[in-house]
Each structure stands twice: as structure tokens, then as C-alpha cells.
Amino acid sequence: MAAGLKRDPIVILRMDGEDLLEFVNGPSYYTEMTSIFSQIQNSSTSLRELVIEAFGRLNVDRGIPPTSDSWVFNNIVDPALLSQALNRPVSDQETFLEEFKKVALSVVNCLKEKPVIVAHSENTFDGSGVKRLLSNKFELEKTLNTTLGNLPKDRNGKISKDYLQVTLDVVSPSAGLPPVGAIEEMDKVISEAFKTMNNGDDKKMMIKEEEFKKILIEILGSIMLQLEGSPIAVSSNSVLHEPLSASSTLLNPS
């Protein structure tokens, strides 16, 4: 995921409980938490486990740092959970909403005492990067020639179709795409594009350089059309674990 987002702006967020407090006391709390409860209510009968899972469904926009981070859970979430009597079954939605709010307010207090610094990045893959590359014939030809120049060829200058995947991965940065394996949803789009283009052909088949380029361009076009029809939004959140003195210096430059 980090590799897939490395070209995107990173926003440093200081989470001190203010945003979470605003959400808990705001008009959207009931609606959003009711929706979350409907999604998770059958996953556990334990009120504690449901509250933990609900925190995982909230994002940084609501003032919650990533609860999957062990430091955040041990120092922020768990103390708040222990402050309430949650080791009992869930009776109904209203009970869940009431108890979650109590825990959330305890989390607010923990964040006030121990603010969490989070590096946040987000991006939407909508095919625009691919479209820019395909529409710039000079840049496209230059990128393909540079990439294909490094591929092994037989004595007739032909290239194995097996190298299409490798070539796409090299071209991806120029097309605004993440590396293969970085984002699962994108991997599915790329896989579908290859299925469309291969048509059961032997991957080991040797083809001329111009035909190789043509197939690769068709694959890029297929990816573009899929993303234009169904854009993929992704985000990444990483807790910055810095010593207190270093964090203080970073946040309060002299």
C-alpha cells in the first residue's frame, strides 16, 4: 500500500481528541454509528468486541487514529475500554450506541493526554493518469522504447509475451498506476485487462516489438476504461512513533 501511495501528498495529522469529540456530540453520530452497528452486530455477542470493531470502522476524519496500531490500542483504546463495564452481551442497538459513546469520550481524554501523530495519504485511481500517457504519443513512445530496450529478445528481435506483466509494472508510474501487488482492487483491474487481451494465447509466445507495444497499449486502454467506469479510492494511515523530545521539537520548532 505504501508503495502504491508514495507519489501522493502526505498530510501529518495531530489527533488530540477534538475531532472525535466533535463527531460524538455532532448530528451525524447516531446515523453513522447505527449504520456501523447494522454491519457488525452479528460478528460477536460481546459488547467489548463490537465496540473494538466499531472503532476500526471509523477513519481519521472522525478523529480516530488507526486502532490496528498496537501502540494506539494499548495506550488509547484499551484504557478507555477498561473504564467501562463491557464484558457482557449486546442487548440492543440503543445500548451499543450509548456504551460506544461513553468509551469514545474516554478515548477523547486519552488523546488529550497522549496526542497521536498520523501520516495520512489518499488517492483515487480514475484512469486519468493512463489517459494522459496514451494521449501523449511522444511520451508514450519514449517510455515504451526505454522499457522494451531492457527486455531480453531472441535472435530475431522478438519478445516473449510473458514479459507483458513486467513491462506494465515498469510503465505504471508514468501512467499514474501503483505497482502490482500494492493495492488488491487495482490488481483485480489489471488481471481483468490481461484476461481480455490474452484470449488464451500462449504466454511464452514470441512476438515482434511493435506487436508487443500494441498489446501493452491495449492493456493500458482496458485499465483506463475500467477505472473511468469504477474509480478506486485508497488511503493509508501510519502512526508516527517518535520519542517525546523529538516529537516536541518537530511540532514546536524553536
Short mmCIF file of N, CA and C in Angstrom, two decimals, residues 67-185:
data_model
loop_
_atom_site.label_atom_id
_atom_site.label_comp_id
_atom_site.label_asym_id
_atom_site.label_seq_id
_atom_site.Cartn_x
_atom_site.Cartn_y
_atom_site.Cartn_z
N THR A 67 -6.64 2.04 14.85
CA THR A 67 -6.68 1.18 16.04
C THR A 67 -5.94 -0.14 15.82
N SER A 68 -5.56 -0.42 14.57
CA SER A 68 -4.76 -1.62 14.29
C SER A 68 -3.32 -1.45 14.76
N ASP A 69 -2.92 -0.20 15.00
CA ASP A 69 -1.59 0.06 15.53
C ASP A 69 -1.54 -0.36 16.99
N SER A 70 -0.57 -1.19 17.35
CA SER A 70 -0.52 -1.75 18.72
C SER A 70 -0.36 -0.67 19.78
N TRP A 71 0.43 0.38 19.48
CA TRP A 71 0.61 1.44 20.47
C TRP A 71 -0.71 2.17 20.70
N VAL A 72 -1.42 2.45 19.64
CA VAL A 72 -2.71 3.15 19.76
C VAL A 72 -3.68 2.31 20.57
N PHE A 73 -3.75 1.02 20.27
CA PHE A 73 -4.70 0.17 21.00
C PHE A 73 -4.33 0.07 22.48
N ASN A 74 -3.06 -0.17 22.75
CA ASN A 74 -2.63 -0.39 24.14
C ASN A 74 -2.67 0.87 25.00
N ASN A 75 -2.43 2.03 24.39
CA ASN A 75 -2.31 3.27 25.15
C ASN A 75 -3.52 4.19 25.06
N ILE A 76 -4.35 3.99 24.05
CA ILE A 76 -5.51 4.87 23.85
C ILE A 76 -6.83 4.12 23.97
N VAL A 77 -6.98 3.06 23.18
CA VAL A 77 -8.26 2.36 23.11
C VAL A 77 -8.50 1.46 24.32
N ASP A 78 -7.53 0.63 24.65
CA ASP A 78 -7.74 -0.33 25.74
C ASP A 78 -8.02 0.33 27.09
N PRO A 79 -7.27 1.38 27.47
CA PRO A 79 -7.61 2.06 28.73
C PRO A 79 -9.04 2.59 28.74
N ALA A 80 -9.51 3.07 27.59
CA ALA A 80 -10.88 3.57 27.50
C ALA A 80 -11.89 2.43 27.64
N LEU A 81 -11.56 1.27 27.06
CA LEU A 81 -12.43 0.11 27.18
C LEU A 81 -12.53 -0.36 28.63
N LEU A 82 -11.39 -0.36 29.30
CA LEU A 82 -11.35 -0.82 30.68
C LEU A 82 -12.08 0.11 31.64
N SER A 83 -12.32 1.34 31.20
CA SER A 83 -13.02 2.31 32.05
C SER A 83 -14.52 2.05 32.09
N GLN A 84 -15.00 1.15 31.21
CA GLN A 84 -16.42 0.84 31.15
C GLN A 84 -16.65 -0.66 31.37
N ALA A 85 -17.84 -1.01 31.83
CA ALA A 85 -18.21 -2.42 32.05
C ALA A 85 -18.76 -2.99 30.75
N LEU A 86 -17.87 -3.55 29.94
CA LEU A 86 -18.27 -4.00 28.60
C LEU A 86 -18.28 -5.52 28.45
N ASN A 87 -17.90 -6.25 29.49
CA ASN A 87 -17.85 -7.71 29.39
C ASN A 87 -19.22 -8.31 29.60
N ARG A 88 -20.10 -7.99 28.68
CA ARG A 88 -21.47 -8.51 28.74
C ARG A 88 -22.04 -8.57 27.32
N PRO A 89 -23.08 -9.32 27.12
CA PRO A 89 -23.67 -9.43 25.78
C PRO A 89 -24.31 -8.11 25.34
N VAL A 90 -24.45 -7.96 24.04
CA VAL A 90 -25.13 -6.79 23.49
C VAL A 90 -26.63 -7.05 23.54
N SER A 91 -27.36 -6.14 24.15
CA SER A 91 -28.81 -6.35 24.27
C SER A 91 -29.57 -5.74 23.09
N ASP A 92 -29.17 -4.54 22.69
CA ASP A 92 -29.87 -3.88 21.57
C ASP A 92 -29.01 -2.73 21.03
N GLN A 93 -29.49 -2.14 19.98
CA GLN A 93 -28.77 -1.07 19.30
C GLN A 93 -28.58 0.15 20.20
N GLU A 94 -29.60 0.52 20.91
CA GLU A 94 -29.51 1.70 21.77
C GLU A 94 -28.43 1.54 22.84
N THR A 95 -28.35 0.33 23.40
CA THR A 95 -27.32 0.07 24.39
C THR A 95 -25.93 0.23 23.78
N PHE A 96 -25.76 -0.32 22.57
CA PHE A 96 -24.48 -0.21 21.88
C PHE A 96 -24.11 1.26 21.66
N LEU A 97 -25.06 2.05 21.14
CA LEU A 97 -24.78 3.46 20.85
C LEU A 97 -24.40 4.23 22.12
N GLU A 98 -25.10 3.93 23.19
CA GLU A 98 -24.83 4.60 24.46
C GLU A 98 -23.47 4.22 25.02
N GLU A 99 -23.16 2.92 25.00
CA GLU A 99 -21.89 2.45 25.57
C GLU A 99 -20.71 2.86 24.69
N PHE A 100 -20.91 2.83 23.37
CA PHE A 100 -19.82 3.25 22.48
C PHE A 100 -19.48 4.72 22.72
N LYS A 101 -20.50 5.53 22.92
CA LYS A 101 -20.27 6.95 23.16
C LYS A 101 -19.46 7.17 24.43
N LYS A 102 -19.76 6.39 25.47
CA LYS A 102 -19.01 6.52 26.73
C LYS A 102 -17.53 6.19 26.51
N VAL A 103 -17.28 5.10 25.77
CA VAL A 103 -15.90 4.70 25.50
C VAL A 103 -15.22 5.76 24.64
N ALA A 104 -15.93 6.27 23.64
CA ALA A 104 -15.36 7.29 22.75
C ALA A 104 -14.95 8.54 23.53
N LEU A 105 -15.76 8.92 24.50
CA LEU A 105 -15.42 10.10 25.32
C LEU A 105 -14.19 9.82 26.18
N SER A 106 -14.03 8.56 26.60
CA SER A 106 -12.82 8.19 27.34
C SER A 106 -11.60 8.24 26.42
N VAL A 107 -11.79 7.83 25.16
CA VAL A 107 -10.72 7.92 24.17
C VAL A 107 -10.32 9.37 23.95
N VAL A 108 -11.31 10.25 23.95
CA VAL A 108 -11.03 11.69 23.81
C VAL A 108 -10.08 12.15 24.91
N ASN A 109 -10.35 11.74 26.13
CA ASN A 109 -9.50 12.12 27.27
C ASN A 109 -8.09 11.54 27.11
N CYS A 110 -8.01 10.30 26.65
CA CYS A 110 -6.69 9.67 26.44
C CYS A 110 -5.90 10.42 25.37
N LEU A 111 -6.58 10.84 24.31
CA LEU A 111 -5.91 11.55 23.23
C LEU A 111 -5.46 12.94 23.67
N LYS A 112 -6.21 13.54 24.58
CA LYS A 112 -5.80 14.84 25.12
C LYS A 112 -4.50 14.72 25.89
N GLU A 113 -4.36 13.60 26.61
CA GLU A 113 -3.14 13.37 27.39
C GLU A 113 -2.00 12.88 26.52
N LYS A 114 -2.33 12.08 25.51
CA LYS A 114 -1.30 11.49 24.63
C LYS A 114 -1.72 11.66 23.18
N PRO A 115 -1.55 12.84 22.61
CA PRO A 115 -1.91 13.05 21.20
C PRO A 115 -1.15 12.07 20.29
N VAL A 116 -1.81 11.65 19.22
CA VAL A 116 -1.21 10.71 18.27
C VAL A 116 -0.96 11.42 16.95
N ILE A 117 0.24 11.25 16.42
CA ILE A 117 0.59 11.85 15.14
C ILE A 117 0.44 10.79 14.05
N VAL A 118 -0.35 11.12 13.03
CA VAL A 118 -0.65 10.16 11.96
C VAL A 118 -0.28 10.76 10.60
N ALA A 119 0.43 9.97 9.79
CA ALA A 119 0.72 10.36 8.41
C ALA A 119 -0.39 9.79 7.54
N HIS A 120 -1.13 10.68 6.88
CA HIS A 120 -2.31 10.27 6.11
C HIS A 120 -2.10 10.60 4.63
N SER A 121 -2.39 9.62 3.78
CA SER A 121 -2.30 9.83 2.33
C SER A 121 -3.49 9.17 1.67
N GLU A 122 -4.00 9.79 0.63
CA GLU A 122 -5.12 9.21 -0.09
C GLU A 122 -5.02 9.52 -1.58
N ASN A 123 -5.62 8.67 -2.37
CA ASN A 123 -5.58 8.86 -3.81
C ASN A 123 -6.77 8.15 -4.44
N THR A 124 -7.20 8.65 -5.60
CA THR A 124 -8.26 7.99 -6.36
C THR A 124 -7.71 7.65 -7.74
N PHE A 125 -7.73 6.38 -8.06
CA PHE A 125 -7.29 5.93 -9.37
C PHE A 125 -8.51 5.92 -10.30
N ASP A 126 -8.57 6.90 -11.19
CA ASP A 126 -9.73 7.06 -12.07
C ASP A 126 -9.39 6.94 -13.55
N GLY A 127 -8.17 6.51 -13.84
CA GLY A 127 -7.77 6.32 -15.23
C GLY A 127 -7.19 7.56 -15.90
N SER A 128 -7.22 8.70 -15.19
CA SER A 128 -6.75 9.95 -15.81
C SER A 128 -5.26 9.91 -16.12
N GLY A 129 -4.48 9.23 -15.25
CA GLY A 129 -3.04 9.13 -15.49
C GLY A 129 -2.73 8.30 -16.73
N VAL A 130 -3.50 7.22 -16.90
CA VAL A 130 -3.33 6.38 -18.09
C VAL A 130 -3.72 7.17 -19.34
N LYS A 131 -4.81 7.90 -19.24
CA LYS A 131 -5.29 8.68 -20.38
C LYS A 131 -4.27 9.73 -20.80
N ARG A 132 -3.63 10.36 -19.83
CA ARG A 132 -2.60 11.36 -20.15
C ARG A 132 -1.44 10.73 -20.91
N LEU A 133 -1.01 9.57 -20.45
CA LEU A 133 0.11 8.90 -21.12
C LEU A 133 -0.27 8.47 -22.53
N LEU A 134 -1.44 7.88 -22.71
CA LEU A 134 -1.86 7.39 -24.02
C LEU A 134 -2.10 8.52 -25.01
N SER A 135 -2.48 9.68 -24.50
CA SER A 135 -2.76 10.82 -25.40
C SER A 135 -1.50 11.57 -25.80
N ASN A 136 -0.39 11.32 -25.07
CA ASN A 136 0.88 11.97 -25.39
C ASN A 136 1.75 10.97 -26.15
N LYS A 137 1.62 10.94 -27.47
CA LYS A 137 2.28 9.93 -28.29
C LYS A 137 3.80 9.94 -28.12
N PHE A 138 4.37 11.13 -28.00
CA PHE A 138 5.83 11.22 -27.85
C PHE A 138 6.28 10.59 -26.54
N GLU A 139 5.61 10.96 -25.46
CA GLU A 139 5.97 10.42 -24.14
C GLU A 139 5.72 8.92 -24.07
N LEU A 140 4.61 8.48 -24.68
CA LEU A 140 4.28 7.05 -24.69
C LEU A 140 5.35 6.26 -25.42
N GLU A 141 5.73 6.72 -26.61
CA GLU A 141 6.74 6.01 -27.40
C GLU A 141 8.08 5.99 -26.69
N LYS A 142 8.43 7.11 -26.08
CA LYS A 142 9.70 7.20 -25.35
C LYS A 142 9.72 6.22 -24.17
N THR A 143 8.61 6.18 -23.43
CA THR A 143 8.51 5.29 -22.27
C THR A 143 8.59 3.82 -22.69
N LEU A 144 7.87 3.47 -23.75
CA LEU A 144 7.86 2.08 -24.21
C LEU A 144 9.22 1.68 -24.77
N ASN A 145 9.84 2.56 -25.53
CA ASN A 145 11.14 2.24 -26.12
C ASN A 145 12.20 2.03 -25.03
N THR A 146 12.16 2.87 -24.01
CA THR A 146 13.12 2.74 -22.91
C THR A 146 12.92 1.43 -22.17
N THR A 147 11.65 1.10 -21.93
CA THR A 147 11.34 -0.13 -21.19
C THR A 147 11.66 -1.38 -22.01
N LEU A 148 11.24 -1.38 -23.26
CA LEU A 148 11.48 -2.56 -24.11
C LEU A 148 12.95 -2.75 -24.42
N GLY A 149 13.72 -1.67 -24.38
CA GLY A 149 15.15 -1.77 -24.64
C GLY A 149 15.89 -2.61 -23.62
N ASN A 150 15.28 -2.77 -22.45
CA ASN A 150 15.91 -3.55 -21.38
C ASN A 150 15.40 -4.99 -21.30
N LEU A 151 14.48 -5.36 -22.21
CA LEU A 151 13.93 -6.71 -22.17
C LEU A 151 14.75 -7.66 -23.04
N PRO A 152 14.87 -8.92 -22.61
CA PRO A 152 15.57 -9.91 -23.42
C PRO A 152 14.82 -10.20 -24.72
N LYS A 153 15.54 -10.39 -25.80
CA LYS A 153 14.94 -10.68 -27.12
C LYS A 153 15.67 -11.87 -27.74
N ASP A 154 14.97 -12.55 -28.65
CA ASP A 154 15.63 -13.64 -29.34
C ASP A 154 16.45 -13.09 -30.51
N ARG A 155 17.03 -13.97 -31.30
CA ARG A 155 17.92 -13.53 -32.38
C ARG A 155 17.20 -12.72 -33.47
N ASN A 156 15.86 -12.87 -33.49
CA ASN A 156 15.05 -12.12 -34.47
C ASN A 156 14.47 -10.83 -33.89
N GLY A 157 14.89 -10.51 -32.66
CA GLY A 157 14.41 -9.28 -32.02
C GLY A 157 13.02 -9.40 -31.44
N LYS A 158 12.51 -10.64 -31.30
CA LYS A 158 11.17 -10.84 -30.76
C LYS A 158 11.21 -10.96 -29.23
N ILE A 159 10.08 -10.61 -28.61
CA ILE A 159 9.97 -10.60 -27.15
C ILE A 159 8.88 -11.58 -26.72
N SER A 160 9.12 -12.26 -25.62
CA SER A 160 8.11 -13.19 -25.08
C SER A 160 6.94 -12.41 -24.47
N LYS A 161 5.72 -12.88 -24.77
CA LYS A 161 4.53 -12.25 -24.18
C LYS A 161 4.54 -12.35 -22.66
N ASP A 162 5.35 -13.25 -22.16
CA ASP A 162 5.45 -13.45 -20.72
C ASP A 162 5.96 -12.19 -20.01
N TYR A 163 6.61 -11.28 -20.78
CA TYR A 163 7.17 -10.07 -20.18
C TYR A 163 6.18 -8.90 -20.16
N LEU A 164 4.95 -9.12 -20.60
CA LEU A 164 3.96 -8.03 -20.58
C LEU A 164 3.70 -7.52 -19.17
N GLN A 165 3.57 -8.45 -18.22
CA GLN A 165 3.30 -8.07 -16.83
C GLN A 165 4.45 -7.25 -16.25
N VAL A 166 5.68 -7.70 -16.51
CA VAL A 166 6.86 -6.98 -16.02
C VAL A 166 6.92 -5.59 -16.63
N THR A 167 6.66 -5.53 -17.93
CA THR A 167 6.71 -4.24 -18.64
C THR A 167 5.67 -3.27 -18.10
N LEU A 168 4.46 -3.78 -17.86
CA LEU A 168 3.40 -2.92 -17.31
C LEU A 168 3.82 -2.35 -15.96
N ASP A 169 4.46 -3.16 -15.13
CA ASP A 169 4.89 -2.70 -13.81
C ASP A 169 5.91 -1.57 -13.94
N VAL A 170 6.76 -1.65 -14.95
CA VAL A 170 7.77 -0.61 -15.16
C VAL A 170 7.12 0.67 -15.70
N VAL A 171 6.12 0.50 -16.55
CA VAL A 171 5.43 1.64 -17.16
C VAL A 171 4.44 2.30 -16.19
N SER A 172 3.97 1.55 -15.19
CA SER A 172 2.90 2.02 -14.29
C SER A 172 3.12 3.42 -13.70
N PRO A 173 4.32 3.76 -13.20
CA PRO A 173 4.50 5.10 -12.64
C PRO A 173 4.18 6.22 -13.64
N SER A 174 4.53 6.01 -14.91
CA SER A 174 4.25 7.02 -15.95
C SER A 174 2.76 7.12 -16.24
N ALA A 175 2.00 6.06 -15.91
CA ALA A 175 0.57 6.04 -16.16
C ALA A 175 -0.24 6.35 -14.90
N GLY A 176 0.44 6.73 -13.82
CA GLY A 176 -0.26 7.05 -12.58
C GLY A 176 -0.87 5.85 -11.91
N LEU A 177 -0.26 4.68 -12.12
CA LEU A 177 -0.76 3.44 -11.53
C LEU A 177 0.19 2.95 -10.44
N PRO A 178 -0.34 2.24 -9.44
CA PRO A 178 0.51 1.69 -8.38
C PRO A 178 1.21 0.42 -8.87
N PRO A 179 2.26 0.00 -8.21
CA PRO A 179 2.92 -1.26 -8.57
C PRO A 179 1.98 -2.44 -8.36
N VAL A 180 2.15 -3.47 -9.15
CA VAL A 180 1.36 -4.69 -8.97
C VAL A 180 1.62 -5.25 -7.57
N GLY A 181 0.55 -5.61 -6.88
CA GLY A 181 0.66 -6.16 -5.54
C GLY A 181 0.49 -5.13 -4.44
N ALA A 182 0.47 -3.84 -4.80
CA ALA A 182 0.36 -2.80 -3.78
C ALA A 182 -1.08 -2.60 -3.32
N ILE A 183 -2.04 -2.73 -4.24
CA ILE A 183 -3.45 -2.48 -3.93
C ILE A 183 -4.29 -3.59 -4.55
N GLU A 184 -4.98 -4.34 -3.73
CA GLU A 184 -5.72 -5.51 -4.18
C GLU A 184 -6.76 -5.17 -5.26
N GLU A 185 -7.49 -4.08 -5.05
CA GLU A 185 -8.53 -3.71 -6.02
C GLU A 185 -7.94 -3.40 -7.39
#
